[in-house]
């Protein structure tokens, strides 16, 4: 039981420390701003470790963070192989293809009201298909390897990006479009110099939503057929063998990869849409 | 002032101009039987209450609205042809600068669209920035400047490609009196220096009288012209000309015209 009490004591101490830090001058520095969430995260891990040890929770229900860390360091080659298969070959190419396709279709839709009435409902329909129905079909079509996972990701990310970009292309103000008309600008000039820049905040919303969907799609698609590696394959087989520490290790890798992808997109967003009120500092 | 030996064709000529908007509540007659001639170098103000069609008329000149009857020519062409030939610069009520471009970048935008060379763009941007007294602010972004400075930048943008006609739709409507006075003075100086033909929409009687060589008084429902006043004021106009007898007389006539327009409602 002593592990539990120690964990609770650490938790209370860290709580006090954070409360003090948040009120002090340090919270306004860059270092202070980074420190508070780091202390919080570390506290959660300590409390988790203490609870699992103190209450003797079986590892199948919840492995201790130390056990998960040991599994991660002990099976780096496997985790890397899974990561490369699922994220580098499945999620990211699928994300890029889906985003590119959504971009082209959004412009086509913008160009023609006929396509707007025809393509948007089809996109909507495809987006409404459940992934557990779609994934096995695409695995049948494209095989067990990463191509079918990328295909699932393409389908999942396409619609949110498309809808956001179509909305974004309408986001320029009438006066700004009138200005372009008074200068005798062509459709493409107006698109490139006004409407696409004005659409960027919308596009990045779509990309951020799609980045998490891409990960889910790539992992879940592996449940329906994959080579003997890949993060989805690892999760489903290790659950069957009660290797929950490996499941948690894979989840940790997925969470890291997802955060990194999201962070990368946010970084590009800040760089591209620095002018938007939500990004000005 | 007019060169009688070599009469130039009018810059803008409207004859029996009609414009009807189809709205959900039925047709709205925005302009009815508008006849007006604007000559080269005129400074014409359009004044009247909301809904009198002054903005609609300016937008029709710019081919942003399309008349449903009568004729309208700009430099002897249809407004649409004139628009494609970049005959005019348009300044809207709000500055409408693109927030992702610097002030210089905004002024450069019409020049990029019209295909000026890079060197030509640079020299023109520097020249008009100087003209509106914004040199040194070229690298700022619009949101970093005050409303008055933004509006000056939008005027610079309209001047950059050297169209003969400058159309301004209540450009200083959102600014306070003091800034407005200064910008009015600057517009007059600019007009004297460049000799452009200017169409200027305003709500303010003093502003209209102070700026114009010709004041067009309009009234609503249906939008029409009720009076056209040729101003006898000299071209050189210090701000205190607004206390002179002539100024007050013209302002009085404008006010009478506006009131008459309301009486036959």
mmCIF file of C-alpha atoms in Angstrom, chain B residues 6-204:
data_model
loop_
_atom_site.group_PDB
_atom_site.id
_atom_site.type_symbol
_atom_site.label_atom_id
_atom_site.label_comp_id
_atom_site.label_asym_id
_atom_site.label_seq_id
_atom_site.Cartn_x
_atom_site.Cartn_y
_atom_site.Cartn_z
ATOM 1 C CA UNK B 6 -10.742 71.572 -78.561
ATOM 2 C CA UNK B 7 -13.778 70.207 -76.759
ATOM 3 C CA UNK B 8 -13.043 66.842 -75.200
ATOM 4 C CA UNK B 9 -15.715 64.174 -75.108
ATOM 5 C CA UNK B 10 -17.247 63.657 -71.655
ATOM 6 C CA UNK B 11 -15.595 61.033 -69.477
ATOM 7 C CA UNK B 12 -18.866 59.694 -68.141
ATOM 8 C CA UNK B 13 -22.224 60.180 -69.762
ATOM 9 C CA UNK B 14 -25.554 58.807 -68.521
ATOM 10 C CA UNK B 15 -28.783 59.197 -70.457
ATOM 11 C CA UNK B 16 -32.145 58.057 -69.151
ATOM 12 C CA UNK B 17 -30.359 55.517 -66.963
ATOM 13 C CA UNK B 18 -32.619 53.011 -65.206
ATOM 14 C CA UNK B 19 -31.633 50.293 -62.782
ATOM 15 C CA UNK B 20 -34.140 47.920 -61.229
ATOM 16 C CA UNK B 21 -33.090 45.294 -58.680
ATOM 17 C CA UNK B 22 -35.192 42.145 -58.522
ATOM 18 C CA UNK B 23 -35.533 41.325 -54.830
ATOM 19 C CA UNK B 24 -37.603 38.840 -52.873
ATOM 20 C CA UNK B 25 -40.027 41.681 -52.074
ATOM 21 C CA UNK B 26 -40.478 42.526 -55.754
ATOM 22 C CA UNK B 27 -38.632 44.940 -58.016
ATOM 23 C CA UNK B 28 -36.866 47.941 -56.464
ATOM 24 C CA UNK B 29 -36.177 50.956 -58.650
ATOM 25 C CA UNK B 30 -32.667 51.936 -57.590
ATOM 26 C CA UNK B 31 -32.138 54.483 -60.373
ATOM 27 C CA UNK B 32 -34.767 56.261 -62.436
ATOM 28 C CA UNK B 33 -34.112 58.424 -65.482
ATOM 29 C CA UNK B 34 -30.628 59.564 -64.476
ATOM 30 C CA UNK B 35 -29.010 62.057 -66.884
ATOM 31 C CA UNK B 36 -25.512 63.287 -66.123
ATOM 32 C CA UNK B 37 -22.367 64.400 -67.919
ATOM 33 C CA UNK B 38 -18.996 64.316 -66.177
ATOM 34 C CA UNK B 39 -16.065 66.007 -67.938
ATOM 35 C CA UNK B 40 -12.367 65.344 -67.697
ATOM 36 C CA UNK B 41 -10.897 66.718 -64.476
ATOM 37 C CA UNK B 42 -14.267 67.183 -62.746
ATOM 38 C CA UNK B 43 -14.580 66.440 -59.039
ATOM 39 C CA UNK B 44 -18.164 65.240 -58.734
ATOM 40 C CA UNK B 45 -19.824 64.484 -55.411
ATOM 41 C CA UNK B 46 -22.977 62.427 -55.103
ATOM 42 C CA UNK B 47 -24.965 63.284 -52.015
ATOM 43 C CA UNK B 48 -28.288 62.057 -50.717
ATOM 44 C CA UNK B 49 -29.920 59.926 -48.036
ATOM 45 C CA UNK B 50 -29.599 56.150 -47.883
ATOM 46 C CA UNK B 51 -31.336 54.407 -50.758
ATOM 47 C CA UNK B 52 -31.052 57.340 -53.170
ATOM 48 C CA UNK B 53 -28.922 55.272 -55.548
ATOM 49 C CA UNK B 54 -25.677 57.216 -55.234
ATOM 50 C CA UNK B 55 -23.608 54.121 -54.529
ATOM 51 C CA UNK B 56 -25.556 52.155 -57.146
ATOM 52 C CA UNK B 57 -24.748 54.813 -59.742
ATOM 53 C CA UNK B 58 -21.052 54.714 -58.867
ATOM 54 C CA UNK B 59 -21.085 50.906 -59.031
ATOM 55 C CA UNK B 60 -22.855 51.086 -62.413
ATOM 56 C CA UNK B 61 -20.047 53.321 -63.712
ATOM 57 C CA UNK B 62 -17.610 50.661 -62.457
ATOM 58 C CA UNK B 63 -19.631 47.874 -64.150
ATOM 59 C CA UNK B 64 -20.237 46.265 -60.759
ATOM 60 C CA UNK B 65 -23.985 46.755 -61.350
ATOM 61 C CA UNK B 66 -25.721 46.520 -64.702
ATOM 62 C CA UNK B 67 -28.315 49.131 -65.722
ATOM 63 C CA UNK B 68 -31.667 47.830 -66.930
ATOM 64 C CA UNK B 69 -32.364 50.785 -69.214
ATOM 65 C CA UNK B 70 -30.893 53.917 -70.790
ATOM 66 C CA UNK B 71 -27.281 54.363 -71.803
ATOM 67 C CA UNK B 72 -24.106 54.800 -69.813
ATOM 68 C CA UNK B 73 -20.691 55.334 -71.347
ATOM 69 C CA UNK B 74 -17.274 55.627 -69.752
ATOM 70 C CA UNK B 75 -14.606 57.152 -72.009
ATOM 71 C CA UNK B 76 -17.003 56.472 -74.873
ATOM 72 C CA UNK B 77 -17.115 52.719 -74.116
ATOM 73 C CA UNK B 78 -19.547 50.559 -72.212
ATOM 74 C CA UNK B 79 -18.678 50.378 -68.486
ATOM 75 C CA UNK B 80 -17.690 46.724 -68.905
ATOM 76 C CA UNK B 81 -15.213 47.507 -71.685
ATOM 77 C CA UNK B 82 -13.866 50.390 -69.627
ATOM 78 C CA UNK B 83 -13.472 48.048 -66.651
ATOM 79 C CA UNK B 84 -11.481 45.562 -68.696
ATOM 80 C CA UNK B 85 -9.316 48.425 -69.962
ATOM 81 C CA UNK B 86 -8.699 49.379 -66.314
ATOM 82 C CA UNK B 87 -10.144 52.839 -66.797
ATOM 83 C CA UNK B 88 -10.744 53.551 -63.127
ATOM 84 C CA UNK B 89 -9.587 52.945 -59.580
ATOM 85 C CA UNK B 90 -12.268 52.238 -56.994
ATOM 86 C CA UNK B 91 -12.048 53.059 -53.283
ATOM 87 C CA UNK B 92 -14.672 51.388 -51.119
ATOM 88 C CA UNK B 93 -16.170 52.397 -47.765
ATOM 89 C CA UNK B 94 -13.816 50.075 -45.931
ATOM 90 C CA UNK B 95 -10.164 49.822 -46.883
ATOM 91 C CA UNK B 96 -10.523 46.172 -47.919
ATOM 92 C CA UNK B 97 -6.806 45.490 -47.697
ATOM 93 C CA UNK B 98 -5.815 41.826 -47.851
ATOM 94 C CA UNK B 99 -4.503 40.921 -44.390
ATOM 95 C CA UNK B 100 -1.958 38.404 -45.717
ATOM 96 C CA UNK B 101 -0.184 41.077 -47.719
ATOM 97 C CA UNK B 102 1.904 43.960 -46.444
ATOM 98 C CA UNK B 103 0.849 47.515 -47.311
ATOM 99 C CA UNK B 104 3.318 47.449 -50.220
ATOM 100 C CA UNK B 105 2.045 44.014 -51.217
ATOM 101 C CA UNK B 106 -1.529 45.289 -51.272
ATOM 102 C CA UNK B 107 -0.645 48.241 -53.461
ATOM 103 C CA UNK B 108 1.370 45.918 -55.694
ATOM 104 C CA UNK B 109 -1.570 43.530 -56.154
ATOM 105 C CA UNK B 110 -3.401 45.375 -58.976
ATOM 106 C CA UNK B 111 -0.025 45.918 -60.656
ATOM 107 C CA UNK B 112 0.707 42.167 -60.525
ATOM 108 C CA UNK B 113 -2.691 41.432 -62.007
ATOM 109 C CA UNK B 114 -2.187 43.953 -64.770
ATOM 110 C CA UNK B 115 1.236 42.504 -65.589
ATOM 111 C CA UNK B 116 3.551 45.400 -64.791
ATOM 112 C CA UNK B 117 7.255 44.500 -64.645
ATOM 113 C CA UNK B 118 8.850 43.979 -61.256
ATOM 114 C CA UNK B 119 10.907 47.173 -61.474
ATOM 115 C CA UNK B 120 7.874 49.179 -62.595
ATOM 116 C CA UNK B 121 5.881 47.743 -59.665
ATOM 117 C CA UNK B 122 8.561 48.814 -57.192
ATOM 118 C CA UNK B 123 8.794 52.358 -58.474
ATOM 119 C CA UNK B 124 5.023 52.796 -58.626
ATOM 120 C CA UNK B 125 4.504 51.450 -55.107
ATOM 121 C CA UNK B 126 7.151 53.821 -53.765
ATOM 122 C CA UNK B 127 5.602 56.755 -55.624
ATOM 123 C CA UNK B 128 2.004 56.278 -54.416
ATOM 124 C CA UNK B 129 3.114 55.480 -50.863
ATOM 125 C CA UNK B 130 4.833 58.835 -50.905
ATOM 126 C CA UNK B 131 1.733 60.470 -52.411
ATOM 127 C CA UNK B 132 -0.477 59.371 -49.504
ATOM 128 C CA UNK B 133 2.309 59.996 -46.966
ATOM 129 C CA UNK B 134 2.789 56.372 -45.980
ATOM 130 C CA UNK B 135 6.454 56.000 -46.922
ATOM 131 C CA UNK B 136 8.111 53.848 -44.300
ATOM 132 C CA UNK B 137 4.930 51.845 -43.641
ATOM 133 C CA UNK B 138 5.229 49.616 -46.708
ATOM 134 C CA UNK B 139 6.445 46.603 -44.734
ATOM 135 C CA UNK B 140 3.650 46.809 -42.126
ATOM 136 C CA UNK B 141 0.611 44.588 -42.303
ATOM 137 C CA UNK B 142 -2.791 46.305 -42.604
ATOM 138 C CA UNK B 143 -3.951 45.282 -39.131
ATOM 139 C CA UNK B 144 -0.937 47.064 -37.656
ATOM 140 C CA UNK B 145 -2.147 50.461 -38.944
ATOM 141 C CA UNK B 146 -4.948 52.803 -37.845
ATOM 142 C CA UNK B 147 -8.195 53.030 -39.806
ATOM 143 C CA UNK B 148 -7.171 56.331 -41.395
ATOM 144 C CA UNK B 149 -3.840 54.928 -42.533
ATOM 145 C CA UNK B 150 -5.533 51.826 -43.936
ATOM 146 C CA UNK B 151 -7.887 54.007 -45.942
ATOM 147 C CA UNK B 152 -4.946 56.052 -47.250
ATOM 148 C CA UNK B 153 -3.278 52.797 -48.289
ATOM 149 C CA UNK B 154 -6.431 51.766 -50.156
ATOM 150 C CA UNK B 155 -6.381 55.118 -51.982
ATOM 151 C CA UNK B 156 -2.727 54.528 -52.864
ATOM 152 C CA UNK B 157 -3.722 51.118 -54.233
ATOM 153 C CA UNK B 158 -6.401 52.734 -56.428
ATOM 154 C CA UNK B 159 -3.873 55.288 -57.692
ATOM 155 C CA UNK B 160 -1.032 52.849 -58.358
ATOM 156 C CA UNK B 161 -2.038 51.860 -61.872
ATOM 157 C CA UNK B 162 -2.777 55.430 -62.961
ATOM 158 C CA UNK B 163 -6.342 55.142 -64.172
ATOM 159 C CA UNK B 164 -7.820 58.458 -65.293
ATOM 160 C CA UNK B 165 -10.924 58.059 -63.181
ATOM 161 C CA UNK B 166 -11.029 57.637 -59.417
ATOM 162 C CA UNK B 167 -14.324 56.424 -57.944
ATOM 163 C CA UNK B 168 -14.672 56.784 -54.177
ATOM 164 C CA UNK B 169 -17.657 55.397 -52.264
ATOM 165 C CA UNK B 170 -17.851 57.149 -48.879
ATOM 166 C CA UNK B 171 -14.161 56.507 -48.363
ATOM 167 C CA UNK B 172 -13.983 58.437 -45.099
ATOM 168 C CA UNK B 173 -17.438 57.558 -43.746
ATOM 169 C CA UNK B 174 -16.085 55.450 -40.906
ATOM 170 C CA UNK B 175 -13.412 57.924 -39.768
ATOM 171 C CA UNK B 176 -13.615 60.646 -37.166
ATOM 172 C CA UNK B 177 -14.057 64.303 -38.106
ATOM 173 C CA UNK B 178 -10.434 65.344 -37.572
ATOM 174 C CA UNK B 179 -8.916 62.540 -39.634
ATOM 175 C CA UNK B 180 -11.596 63.129 -42.224
ATOM 176 C CA UNK B 181 -10.681 66.831 -42.582
ATOM 177 C CA UNK B 182 -7.041 65.940 -43.120
ATOM 178 C CA UNK B 183 -7.812 63.269 -45.679
ATOM 179 C CA UNK B 184 -10.211 65.619 -47.498
ATOM 180 C CA UNK B 185 -7.400 68.135 -47.800
ATOM 181 C CA UNK B 186 -5.095 65.409 -49.069
ATOM 182 C CA UNK B 187 -7.608 64.235 -51.656
ATOM 183 C CA UNK B 188 -7.919 67.800 -52.959
ATOM 184 C CA UNK B 189 -4.135 68.125 -53.210
ATOM 185 C CA UNK B 190 -3.945 64.795 -54.969
ATOM 186 C CA UNK B 191 -6.644 65.819 -57.415
ATOM 187 C CA UNK B 192 -4.850 69.114 -58.140
ATOM 188 C CA UNK B 193 -1.560 67.266 -58.721
ATOM 189 C CA UNK B 194 -2.901 64.444 -60.874
ATOM 190 C CA UNK B 195 -5.809 66.075 -62.713
ATOM 191 C CA UNK B 196 -7.895 62.914 -62.394
ATOM 192 C CA UNK B 197 -11.645 62.806 -62.802
ATOM 193 C CA UNK B 198 -13.116 61.930 -59.409
ATOM 194 C CA UNK B 199 -16.544 60.560 -58.488
ATOM 195 C CA UNK B 200 -17.129 60.799 -54.745
ATOM 196 C CA UNK B 201 -20.118 59.472 -52.786
ATOM 197 C CA UNK B 202 -20.800 61.059 -49.418
ATOM 198 C CA UNK B 203 -23.429 61.636 -46.723
ATOM 199 C CA UNK B 204 -21.870 64.872 -45.573
#
